[in-house]
JSON list of C-alpha atoms in Angstrom, two decimals:
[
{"chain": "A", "resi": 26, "resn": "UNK", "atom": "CA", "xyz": [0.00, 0.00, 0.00]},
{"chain": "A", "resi": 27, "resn": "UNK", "atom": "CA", "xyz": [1.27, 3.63, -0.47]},
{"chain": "A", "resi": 28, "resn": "UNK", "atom": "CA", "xyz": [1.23, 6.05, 1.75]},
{"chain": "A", "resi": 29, "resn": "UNK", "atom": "CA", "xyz": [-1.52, 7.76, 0.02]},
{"chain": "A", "resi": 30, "resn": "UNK", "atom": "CA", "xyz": [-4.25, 4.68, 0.99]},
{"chain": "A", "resi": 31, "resn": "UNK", "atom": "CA", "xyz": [-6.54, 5.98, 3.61]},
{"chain": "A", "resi": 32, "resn": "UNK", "atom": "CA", "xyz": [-7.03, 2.53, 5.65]},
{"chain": "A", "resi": 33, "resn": "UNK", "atom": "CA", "xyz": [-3.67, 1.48, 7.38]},
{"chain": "A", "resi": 34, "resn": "UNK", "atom": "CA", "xyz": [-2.95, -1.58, 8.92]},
{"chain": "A", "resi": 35, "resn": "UNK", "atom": "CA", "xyz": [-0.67, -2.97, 11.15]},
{"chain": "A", "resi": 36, "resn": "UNK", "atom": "CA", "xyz": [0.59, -6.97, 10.53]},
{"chain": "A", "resi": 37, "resn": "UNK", "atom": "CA", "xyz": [-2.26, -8.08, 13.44]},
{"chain": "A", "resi": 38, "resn": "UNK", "atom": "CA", "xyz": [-5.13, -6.03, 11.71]},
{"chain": "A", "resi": 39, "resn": "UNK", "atom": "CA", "xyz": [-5.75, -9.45, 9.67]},
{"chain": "A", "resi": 40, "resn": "UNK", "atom": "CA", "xyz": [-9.51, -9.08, 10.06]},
{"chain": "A", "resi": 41, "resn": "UNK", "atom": "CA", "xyz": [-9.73, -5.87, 8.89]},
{"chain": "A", "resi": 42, "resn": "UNK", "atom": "CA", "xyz": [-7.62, -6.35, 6.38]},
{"chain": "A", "resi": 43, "resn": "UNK", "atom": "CA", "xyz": [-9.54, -9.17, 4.76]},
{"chain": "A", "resi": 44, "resn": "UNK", "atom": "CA", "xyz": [-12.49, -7.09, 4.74]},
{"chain": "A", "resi": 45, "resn": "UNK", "atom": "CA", "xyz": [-10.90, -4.25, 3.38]},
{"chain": "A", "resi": 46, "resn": "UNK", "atom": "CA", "xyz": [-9.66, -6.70, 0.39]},
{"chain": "A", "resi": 47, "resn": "UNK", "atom": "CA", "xyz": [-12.70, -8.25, -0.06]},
{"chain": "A", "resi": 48, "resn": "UNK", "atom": "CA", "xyz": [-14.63, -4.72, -0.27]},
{"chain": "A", "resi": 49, "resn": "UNK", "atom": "CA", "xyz": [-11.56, -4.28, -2.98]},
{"chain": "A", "resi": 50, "resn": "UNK", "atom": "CA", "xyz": [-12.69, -7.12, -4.81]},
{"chain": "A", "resi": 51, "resn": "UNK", "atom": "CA", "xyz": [-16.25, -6.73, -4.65]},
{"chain": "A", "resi": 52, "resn": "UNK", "atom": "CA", "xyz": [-15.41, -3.05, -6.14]},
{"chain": "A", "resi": 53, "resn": "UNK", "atom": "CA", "xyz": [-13.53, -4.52, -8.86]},
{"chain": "A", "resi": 54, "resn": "UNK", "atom": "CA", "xyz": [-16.10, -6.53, -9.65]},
{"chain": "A", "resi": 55, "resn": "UNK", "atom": "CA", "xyz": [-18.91, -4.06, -9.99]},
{"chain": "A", "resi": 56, "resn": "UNK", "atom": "CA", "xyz": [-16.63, -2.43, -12.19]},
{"chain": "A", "resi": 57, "resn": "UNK", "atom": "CA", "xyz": [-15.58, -5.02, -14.61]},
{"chain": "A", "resi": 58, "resn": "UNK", "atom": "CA", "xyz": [-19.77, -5.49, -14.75]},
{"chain": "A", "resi": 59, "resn": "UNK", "atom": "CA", "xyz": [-20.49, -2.07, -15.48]},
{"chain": "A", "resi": 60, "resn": "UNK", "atom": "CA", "xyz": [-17.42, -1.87, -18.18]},
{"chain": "A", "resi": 61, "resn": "UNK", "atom": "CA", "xyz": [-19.20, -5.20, -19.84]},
{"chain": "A", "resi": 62, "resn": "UNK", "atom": "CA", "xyz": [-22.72, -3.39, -20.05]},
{"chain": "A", "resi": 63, "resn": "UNK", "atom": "CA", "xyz": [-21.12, -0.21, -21.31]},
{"chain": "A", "resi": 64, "resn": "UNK", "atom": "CA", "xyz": [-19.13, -1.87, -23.89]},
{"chain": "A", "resi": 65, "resn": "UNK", "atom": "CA", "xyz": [-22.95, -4.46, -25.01]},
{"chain": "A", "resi": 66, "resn": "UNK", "atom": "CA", "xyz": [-24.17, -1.34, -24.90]},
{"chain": "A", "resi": 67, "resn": "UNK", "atom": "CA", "xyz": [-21.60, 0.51, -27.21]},
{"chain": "A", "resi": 68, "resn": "UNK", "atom": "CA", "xyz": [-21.62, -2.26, -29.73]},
{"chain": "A", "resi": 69, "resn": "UNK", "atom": "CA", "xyz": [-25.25, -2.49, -30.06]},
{"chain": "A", "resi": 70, "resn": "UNK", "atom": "CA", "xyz": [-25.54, 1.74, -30.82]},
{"chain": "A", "resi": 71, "resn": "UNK", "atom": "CA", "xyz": [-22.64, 1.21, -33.28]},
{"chain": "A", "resi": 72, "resn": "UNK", "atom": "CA", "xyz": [-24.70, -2.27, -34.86]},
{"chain": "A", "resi": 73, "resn": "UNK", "atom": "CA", "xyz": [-27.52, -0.23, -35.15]},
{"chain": "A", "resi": 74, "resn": "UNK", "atom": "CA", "xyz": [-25.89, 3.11, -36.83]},
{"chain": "A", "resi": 75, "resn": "UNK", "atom": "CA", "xyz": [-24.62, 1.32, -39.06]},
{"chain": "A", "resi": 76, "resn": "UNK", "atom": "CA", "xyz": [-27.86, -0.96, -40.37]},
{"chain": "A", "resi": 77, "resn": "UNK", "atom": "CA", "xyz": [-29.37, 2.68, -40.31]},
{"chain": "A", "resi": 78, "resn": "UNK", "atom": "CA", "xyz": [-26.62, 3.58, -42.43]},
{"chain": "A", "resi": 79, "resn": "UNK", "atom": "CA", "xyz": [-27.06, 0.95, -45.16]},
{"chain": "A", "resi": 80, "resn": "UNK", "atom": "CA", "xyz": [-30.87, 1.01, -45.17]},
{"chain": "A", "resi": 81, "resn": "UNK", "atom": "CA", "xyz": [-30.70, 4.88, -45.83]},
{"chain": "A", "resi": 82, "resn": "UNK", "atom": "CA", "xyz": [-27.65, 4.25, -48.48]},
{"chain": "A", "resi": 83, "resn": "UNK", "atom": "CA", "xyz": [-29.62, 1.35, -50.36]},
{"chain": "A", "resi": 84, "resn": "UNK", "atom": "CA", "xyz": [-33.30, 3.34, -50.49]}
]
């Protein structure tokens, strides 16, 4: 950890410190889930401008 981290803990904090990790975790996971809908979500607009694209190019 840097000095910068805003929870410190000493060698016998092991309790907090596994909760602190697994709060870590549970954070990166929410954001790996978000990223993942974000990015469907992305590819779906850009699917769709483009169909919109051909259909108006073909007509």
């Amino acid at each position: 950890m840097t000095k910068n981290d805003k929870n410190i803990f000493s060698i016998n904090d092991k309790e907090k410190l596994e909760k602190f990790m697994e709060d870590k975790r549970k954070k990166a996971r929410e954001v790996e889930e978000t990223l993942r809908i974000n990015t469907e979500t992305a590819v779906e607009n850009a699917k769709q401008a483009i169909r919109k694209a051909f259909l108006h190019q073909s007509s």
